Coordinates of C-alpha atoms in Angstrom, one line a residue:
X25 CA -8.7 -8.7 4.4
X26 CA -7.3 -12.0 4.8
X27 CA -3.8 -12.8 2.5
X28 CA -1.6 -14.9 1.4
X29 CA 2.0 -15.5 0.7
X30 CA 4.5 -12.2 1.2
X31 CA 2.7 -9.2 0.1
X32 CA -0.7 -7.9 2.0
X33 CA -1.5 -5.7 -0.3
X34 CA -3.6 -8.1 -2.5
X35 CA -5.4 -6.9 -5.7
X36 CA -3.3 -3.5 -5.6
X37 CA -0.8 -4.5 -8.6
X38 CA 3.2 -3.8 -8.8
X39 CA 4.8 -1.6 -6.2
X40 CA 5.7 1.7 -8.0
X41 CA 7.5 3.4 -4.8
X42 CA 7.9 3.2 -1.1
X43 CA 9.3 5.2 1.6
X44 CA 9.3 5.0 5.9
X45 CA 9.9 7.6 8.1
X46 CA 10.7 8.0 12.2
X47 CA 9.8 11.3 14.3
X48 CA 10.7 12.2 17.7
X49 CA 7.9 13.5 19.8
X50 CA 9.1 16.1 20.9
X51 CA 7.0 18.7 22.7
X52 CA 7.0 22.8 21.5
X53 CA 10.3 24.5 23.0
X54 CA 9.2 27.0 26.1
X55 CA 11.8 29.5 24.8
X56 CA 10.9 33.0 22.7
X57 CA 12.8 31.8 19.9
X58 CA 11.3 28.2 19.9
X59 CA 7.9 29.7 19.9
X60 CA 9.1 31.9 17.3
X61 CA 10.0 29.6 15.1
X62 CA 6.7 27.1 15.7
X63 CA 4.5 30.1 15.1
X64 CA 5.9 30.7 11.9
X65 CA 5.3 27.1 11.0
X66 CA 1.7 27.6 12.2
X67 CA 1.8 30.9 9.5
X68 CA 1.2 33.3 12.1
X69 CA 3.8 35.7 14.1
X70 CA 3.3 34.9 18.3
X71 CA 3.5 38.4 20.0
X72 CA 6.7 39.2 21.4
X73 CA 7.2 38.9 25.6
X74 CA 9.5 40.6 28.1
X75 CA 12.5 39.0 29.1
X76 CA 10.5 37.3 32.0
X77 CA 10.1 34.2 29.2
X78 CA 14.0 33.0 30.0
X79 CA 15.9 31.8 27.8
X80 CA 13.8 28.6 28.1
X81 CA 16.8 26.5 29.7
X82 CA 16.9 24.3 32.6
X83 CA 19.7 24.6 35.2
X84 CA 21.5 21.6 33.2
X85 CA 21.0 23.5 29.9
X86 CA 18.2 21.5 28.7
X87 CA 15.9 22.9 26.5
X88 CA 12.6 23.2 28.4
X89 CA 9.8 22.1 26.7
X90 CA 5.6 22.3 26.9
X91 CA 3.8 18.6 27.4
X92 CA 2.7 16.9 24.3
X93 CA -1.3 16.6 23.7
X94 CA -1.7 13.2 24.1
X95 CA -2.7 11.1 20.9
X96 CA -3.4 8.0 19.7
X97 CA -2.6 5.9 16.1
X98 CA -6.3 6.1 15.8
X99 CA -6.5 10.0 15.9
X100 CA -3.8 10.7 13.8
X101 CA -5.2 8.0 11.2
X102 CA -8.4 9.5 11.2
X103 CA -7.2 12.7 10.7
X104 CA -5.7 11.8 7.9
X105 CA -8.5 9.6 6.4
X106 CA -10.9 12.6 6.8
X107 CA -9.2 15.8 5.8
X108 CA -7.5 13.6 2.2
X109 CA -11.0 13.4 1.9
X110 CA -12.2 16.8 2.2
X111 CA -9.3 18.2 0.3
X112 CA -9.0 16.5 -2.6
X113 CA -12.7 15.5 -3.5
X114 CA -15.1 17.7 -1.2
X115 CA -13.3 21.1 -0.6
X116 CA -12.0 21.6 -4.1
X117 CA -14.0 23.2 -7.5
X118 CA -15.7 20.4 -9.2
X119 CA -13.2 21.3 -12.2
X120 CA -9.7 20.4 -9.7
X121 CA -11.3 17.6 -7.9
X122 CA -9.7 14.1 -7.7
X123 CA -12.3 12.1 -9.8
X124 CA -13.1 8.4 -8.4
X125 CA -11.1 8.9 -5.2
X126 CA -11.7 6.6 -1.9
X127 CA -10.0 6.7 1.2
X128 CA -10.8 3.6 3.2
X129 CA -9.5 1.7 6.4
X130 CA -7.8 -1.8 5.7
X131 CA -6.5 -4.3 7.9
X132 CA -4.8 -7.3 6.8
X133 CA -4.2 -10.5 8.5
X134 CA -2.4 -13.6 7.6
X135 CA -5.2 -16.7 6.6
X136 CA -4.1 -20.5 7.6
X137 CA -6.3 -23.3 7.8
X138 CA -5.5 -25.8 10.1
X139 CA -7.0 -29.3 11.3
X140 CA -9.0 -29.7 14.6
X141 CA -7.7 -32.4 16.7
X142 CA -11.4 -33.3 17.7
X143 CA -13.1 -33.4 14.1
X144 CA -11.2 -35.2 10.8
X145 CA -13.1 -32.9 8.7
X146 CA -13.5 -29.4 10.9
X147 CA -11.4 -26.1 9.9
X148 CA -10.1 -23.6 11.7
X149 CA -9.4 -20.4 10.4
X150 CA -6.4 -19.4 12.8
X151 CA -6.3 -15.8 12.3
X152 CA -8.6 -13.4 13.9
X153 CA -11.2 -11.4 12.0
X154 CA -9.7 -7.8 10.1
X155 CA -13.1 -6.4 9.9
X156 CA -13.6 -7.2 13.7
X157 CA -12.8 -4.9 17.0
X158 CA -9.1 -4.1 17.2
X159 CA -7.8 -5.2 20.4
X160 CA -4.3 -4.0 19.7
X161 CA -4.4 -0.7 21.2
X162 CA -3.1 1.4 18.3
X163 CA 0.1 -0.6 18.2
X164 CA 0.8 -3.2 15.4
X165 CA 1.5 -6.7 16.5
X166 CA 4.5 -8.2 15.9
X167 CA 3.9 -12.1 15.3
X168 CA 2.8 -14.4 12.5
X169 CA -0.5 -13.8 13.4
X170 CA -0.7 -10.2 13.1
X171 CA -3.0 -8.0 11.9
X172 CA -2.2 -4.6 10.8
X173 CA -4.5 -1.8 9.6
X174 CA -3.4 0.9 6.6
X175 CA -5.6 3.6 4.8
X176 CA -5.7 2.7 1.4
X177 CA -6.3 5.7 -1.0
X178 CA -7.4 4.8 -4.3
X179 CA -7.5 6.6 -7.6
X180 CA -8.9 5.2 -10.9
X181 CA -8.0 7.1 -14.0
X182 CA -8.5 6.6 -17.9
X183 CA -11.7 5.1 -17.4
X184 CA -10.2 3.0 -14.1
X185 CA -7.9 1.2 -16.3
X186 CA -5.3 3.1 -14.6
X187 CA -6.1 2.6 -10.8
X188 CA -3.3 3.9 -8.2
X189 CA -3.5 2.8 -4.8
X190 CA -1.2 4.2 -1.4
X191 CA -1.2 2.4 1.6
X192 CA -0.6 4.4 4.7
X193 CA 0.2 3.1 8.0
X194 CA 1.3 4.5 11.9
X195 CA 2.9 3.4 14.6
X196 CA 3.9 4.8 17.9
X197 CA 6.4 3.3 19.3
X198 CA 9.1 4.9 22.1
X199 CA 8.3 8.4 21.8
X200 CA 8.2 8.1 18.0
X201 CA 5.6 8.4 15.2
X202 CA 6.7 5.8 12.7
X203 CA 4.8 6.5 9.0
X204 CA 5.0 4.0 6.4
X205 CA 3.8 4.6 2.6
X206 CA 3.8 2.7 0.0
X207 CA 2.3 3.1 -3.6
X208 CA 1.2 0.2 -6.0
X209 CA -0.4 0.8 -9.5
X210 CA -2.4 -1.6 -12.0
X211 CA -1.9 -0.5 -15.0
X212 CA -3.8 -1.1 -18.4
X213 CA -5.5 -4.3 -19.4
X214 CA -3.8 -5.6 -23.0
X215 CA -5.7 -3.9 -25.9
X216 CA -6.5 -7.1 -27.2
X217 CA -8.9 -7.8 -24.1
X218 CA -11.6 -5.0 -25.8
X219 CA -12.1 -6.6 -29.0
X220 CA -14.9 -7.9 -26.5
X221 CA -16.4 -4.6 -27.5
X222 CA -16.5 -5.2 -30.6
X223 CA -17.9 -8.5 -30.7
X224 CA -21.0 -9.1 -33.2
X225 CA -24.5 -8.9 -30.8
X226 CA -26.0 -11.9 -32.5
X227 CA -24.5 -15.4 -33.4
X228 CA -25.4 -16.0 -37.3
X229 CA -25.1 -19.3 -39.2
X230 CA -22.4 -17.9 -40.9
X231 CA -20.5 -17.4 -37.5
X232 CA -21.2 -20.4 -36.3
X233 CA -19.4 -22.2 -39.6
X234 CA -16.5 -20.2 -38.6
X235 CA -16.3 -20.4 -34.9
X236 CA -16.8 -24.6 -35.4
X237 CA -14.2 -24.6 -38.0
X238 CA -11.5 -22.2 -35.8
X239 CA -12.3 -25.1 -32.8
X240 CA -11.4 -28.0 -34.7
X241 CA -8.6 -26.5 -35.7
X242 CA -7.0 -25.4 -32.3
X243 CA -7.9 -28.6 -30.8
X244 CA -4.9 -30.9 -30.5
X245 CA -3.2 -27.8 -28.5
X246 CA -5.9 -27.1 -26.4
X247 CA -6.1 -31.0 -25.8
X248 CA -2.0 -30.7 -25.2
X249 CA -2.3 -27.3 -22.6
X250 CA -5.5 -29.5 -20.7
X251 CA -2.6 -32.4 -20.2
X252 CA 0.5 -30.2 -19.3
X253 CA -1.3 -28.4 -17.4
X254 CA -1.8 -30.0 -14.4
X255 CA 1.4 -31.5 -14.6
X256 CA 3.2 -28.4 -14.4
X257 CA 1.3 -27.1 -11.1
X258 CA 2.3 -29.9 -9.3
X259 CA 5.8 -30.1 -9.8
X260 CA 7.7 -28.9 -6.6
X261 CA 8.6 -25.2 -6.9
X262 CA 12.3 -23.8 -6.6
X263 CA 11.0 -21.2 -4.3
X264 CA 10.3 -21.5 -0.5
X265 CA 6.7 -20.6 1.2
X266 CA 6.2 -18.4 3.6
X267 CA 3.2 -20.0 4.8
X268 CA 2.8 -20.0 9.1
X269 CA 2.5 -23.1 10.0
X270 CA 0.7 -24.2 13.2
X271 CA 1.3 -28.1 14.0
X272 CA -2.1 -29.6 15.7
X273 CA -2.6 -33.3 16.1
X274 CA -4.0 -35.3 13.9
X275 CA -6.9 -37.3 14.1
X276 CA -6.9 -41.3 13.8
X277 CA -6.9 -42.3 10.1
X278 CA -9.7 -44.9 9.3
X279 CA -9.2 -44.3 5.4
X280 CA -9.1 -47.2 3.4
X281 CA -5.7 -46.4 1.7
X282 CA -4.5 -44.3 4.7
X283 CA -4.6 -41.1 2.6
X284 CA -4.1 -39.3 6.7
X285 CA -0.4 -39.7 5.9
X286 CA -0.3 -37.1 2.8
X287 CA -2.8 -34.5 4.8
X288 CA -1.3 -31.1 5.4
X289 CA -1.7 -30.3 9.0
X290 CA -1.7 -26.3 7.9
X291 CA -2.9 -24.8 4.5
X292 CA -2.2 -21.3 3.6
X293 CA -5.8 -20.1 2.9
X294 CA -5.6 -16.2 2.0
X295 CA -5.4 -14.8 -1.4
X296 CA -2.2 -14.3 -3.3
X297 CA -3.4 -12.4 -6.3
X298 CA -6.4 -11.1 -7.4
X299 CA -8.0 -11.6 -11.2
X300 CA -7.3 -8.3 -12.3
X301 CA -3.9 -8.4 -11.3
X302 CA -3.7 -11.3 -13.6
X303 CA -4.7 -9.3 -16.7
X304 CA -2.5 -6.0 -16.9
X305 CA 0.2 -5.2 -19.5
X306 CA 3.3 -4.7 -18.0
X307 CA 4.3 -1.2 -20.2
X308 CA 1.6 1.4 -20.4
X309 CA -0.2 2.5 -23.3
X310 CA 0.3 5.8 -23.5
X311 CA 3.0 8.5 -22.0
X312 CA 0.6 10.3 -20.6
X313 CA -0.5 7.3 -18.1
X314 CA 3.0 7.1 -16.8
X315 CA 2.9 10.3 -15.9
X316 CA -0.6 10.5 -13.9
X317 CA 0.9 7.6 -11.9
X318 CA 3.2 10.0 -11.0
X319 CA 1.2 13.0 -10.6
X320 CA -1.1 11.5 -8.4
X321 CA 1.4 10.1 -6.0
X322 CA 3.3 13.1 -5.7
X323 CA -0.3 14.9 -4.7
X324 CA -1.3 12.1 -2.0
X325 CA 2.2 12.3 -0.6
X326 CA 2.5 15.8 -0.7
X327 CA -1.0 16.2 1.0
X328 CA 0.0 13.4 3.5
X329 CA 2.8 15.6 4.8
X330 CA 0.7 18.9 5.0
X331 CA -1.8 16.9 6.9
X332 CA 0.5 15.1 9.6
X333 CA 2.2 18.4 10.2
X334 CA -0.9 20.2 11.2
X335 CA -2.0 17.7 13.1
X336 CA 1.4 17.8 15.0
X337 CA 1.1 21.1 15.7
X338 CA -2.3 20.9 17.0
X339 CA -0.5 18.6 19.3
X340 CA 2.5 20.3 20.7
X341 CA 4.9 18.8 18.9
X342 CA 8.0 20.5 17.3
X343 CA 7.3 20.1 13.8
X344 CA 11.3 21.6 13.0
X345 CA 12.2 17.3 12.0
X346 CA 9.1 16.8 10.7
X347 CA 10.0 19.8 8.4
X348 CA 13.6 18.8 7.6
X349 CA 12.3 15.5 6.6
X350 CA 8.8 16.5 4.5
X351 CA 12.2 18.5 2.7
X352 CA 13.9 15.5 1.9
X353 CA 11.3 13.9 0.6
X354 CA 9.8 16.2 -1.5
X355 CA 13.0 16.6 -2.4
X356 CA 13.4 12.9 -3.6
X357 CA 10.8 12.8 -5.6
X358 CA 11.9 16.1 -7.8
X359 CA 15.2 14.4 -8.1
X360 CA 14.3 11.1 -9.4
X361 CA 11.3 12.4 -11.7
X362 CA 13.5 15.0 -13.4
X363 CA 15.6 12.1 -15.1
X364 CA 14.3 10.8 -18.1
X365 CA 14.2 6.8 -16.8
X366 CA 11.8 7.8 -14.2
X367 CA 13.3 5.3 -12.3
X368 CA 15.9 5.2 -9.2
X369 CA 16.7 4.1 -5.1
X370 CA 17.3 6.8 -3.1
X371 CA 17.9 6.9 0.7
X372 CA 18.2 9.9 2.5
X373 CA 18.1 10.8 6.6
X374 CA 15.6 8.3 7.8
X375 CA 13.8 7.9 4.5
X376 CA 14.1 5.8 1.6
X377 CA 12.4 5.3 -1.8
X378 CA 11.7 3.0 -4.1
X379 CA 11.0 4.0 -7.5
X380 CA 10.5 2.0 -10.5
X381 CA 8.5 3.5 -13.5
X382 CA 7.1 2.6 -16.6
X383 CA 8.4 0.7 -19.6
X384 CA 12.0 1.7 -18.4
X385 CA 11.8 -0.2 -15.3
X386 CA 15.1 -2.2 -15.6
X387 CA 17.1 1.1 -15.2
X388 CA 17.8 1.8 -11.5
X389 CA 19.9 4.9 -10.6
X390 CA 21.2 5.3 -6.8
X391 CA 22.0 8.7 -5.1
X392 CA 22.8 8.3 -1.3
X393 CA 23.4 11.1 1.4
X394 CA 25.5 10.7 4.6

């Protein structure tokens, strides 16, 4: 998908709650206790050995430690995308399955335009294609004309007016998984928008008296919104862009009036909003919706976890901070729904989360741990 502005996540709606997290891979400790302790993690006991295991030390007191099973960004992230899958829609009874649920593969890209040297009137789109082959080996790039891919999964409840979406992205980097999630909800349209519904089928003479009489009426504003308008989109804005900018040369002007001189060399092309993110109210209707968005974030994130550390272990890696940090974050989340603002920043280890809920919004609490 091909954005534009700050935020990549186009169409989604507001960000309800984020959090990153950094793991060592580390591979499973040689020693009886470390295989102890990683058996138990797997839910089985390993059979007990003689003291021929060691005490899984180097000379230098290192722990010794079996290689990791190699894997790539794009194992782990198709682990993920398949098993979400088969756990919350497939496996389940049709009675506890995650109605409209998708798990799909996103990449995002930066869109700008800019002018060929060669031809006044050619564009270039100067980002490459996110639905194209990823040259990037796994790895995210890191320049202005990055693309980066994320599973989106998408749930849409009370009759998708209530669509949640969580965007999850890897990255290995030094040794180190790096997970990123982040959760975005649109929530219901205004009520006003189904009187549609309720619309008569046919257009009487009757109706047509009224609906002629309601247009003169409103005229002069209408006239007055057609002039202001325009005016106000072109006034400067107080707020910078973040638009990338690449500077080409311009071709010779043989306009009449010179109008070369007020072309943009580079025109931020990708989408900033989408039309249904134009439409929601910003409170929810009911309770009850507030709390779904909840629900079903807590269940992605909690089955996200379960997932990564199983596929760790199936990896040789020693799940014991993987663990320690699913804790905290689980954690977190009890913590900041049991208040009654829903609301709330927390960071704690190498996690943090965002949380803003509902019509309460404007109340924050903080809680940080050393």
């Amino acid at each position: 998908m091909y954005y534009g502005g700050y935020k990549p996540f186009v169409g989604a709606g507001q960000p309800i709650k984020r959090w990153a997290n950094a793991e060592l891979l580390l591979g499973v400790p040689k020693s009886r206790a470390g295989a102890f302790g990683q058996g138990l993690l797997n839910g089985h006991v390993p059979a007990q050995h003689g003291p021929a295991d060691g005490d899984g030390t180097d000379g230098a007191g290192r722990t010794e430690r079996k290689p990791i099973i190699p894997f790539t960004v794009e194992d782990i992230t198709a682990r993920v995308c398949e098993e979400m899958l088969a756990e919350l829609r497939d496996k389940p009874a049709p009675s506890d399955r995650v109605e409209l649920l998708s798990v799909d593969r996103r990449r995002f890209s930066k869109a700008v335009r800019t002018a060929e040297a060669d031809d006044p009137v050619a564009v270039l789109l100067d980002t490459p294609d996110p639905d194209g082959p990823d040259h990037t080996g796994g790895h995210w790039e890191e320049d202005y004309d990055a693309r980066r891919e994320y599973l989106c999964v998408r749930i849409g409840a009370w009759k998708q007016e209530l669509v949640t979406s969580v965007f999850i992205g890897f990255d290995i980097k030094g040794s180190t998984l790096h997970t990123e999630f982040y959760t975005y909800v649109l929530s219901p349209l205004p009520k006003s928008f189904h009187l549609a519904d309720r619309l008569p089928a046919t257009i009487g003479g009757k109706l047509m008296w009224r609906i002629a009489w309601d247009v003169t009426l409103s005229a002069p504003g209408e006239l007055l919104r057609l002039i202001a308008n325009p005016l106000r989109e072109r006034l400067p804005s107080r707020f910078g862009t973040d638009t990338v900018g690449k500077l080409v040369s311009q071709p010779a002007d043989t306009s009449e009036f010179r109008l070369g001189r007020y072309a943009l060399a580079s025109v931020d092309c990708g989408a900033l909003t989408s039309v249904r993110e134009l439409a929601p109210n910003r409170d929810f209707h009911h309770f009850f919706q507030e709390s779904d968005t909840i629900k079903y974030i807590q269940i992605i994130e909690r089955h996200l976890l379960q997932i990564v550390g199983d596929f760790l272990r199936d990896h040789d890696v020693d799940t014991r901070e993987h663990e320690a940090n699913q804790t905290n974050i689980l954690q977190q989340n009890f913590g900041a729904n049991s208040t009654n603002n829903f609301g709330g920043n927390q960071s704690v280890g190498n996690t943090k989360t965002t949380q803003t809920f509902g019509n309460n919004s404007g109340v924050t609490r903080e809680a940080r741990q050393p």
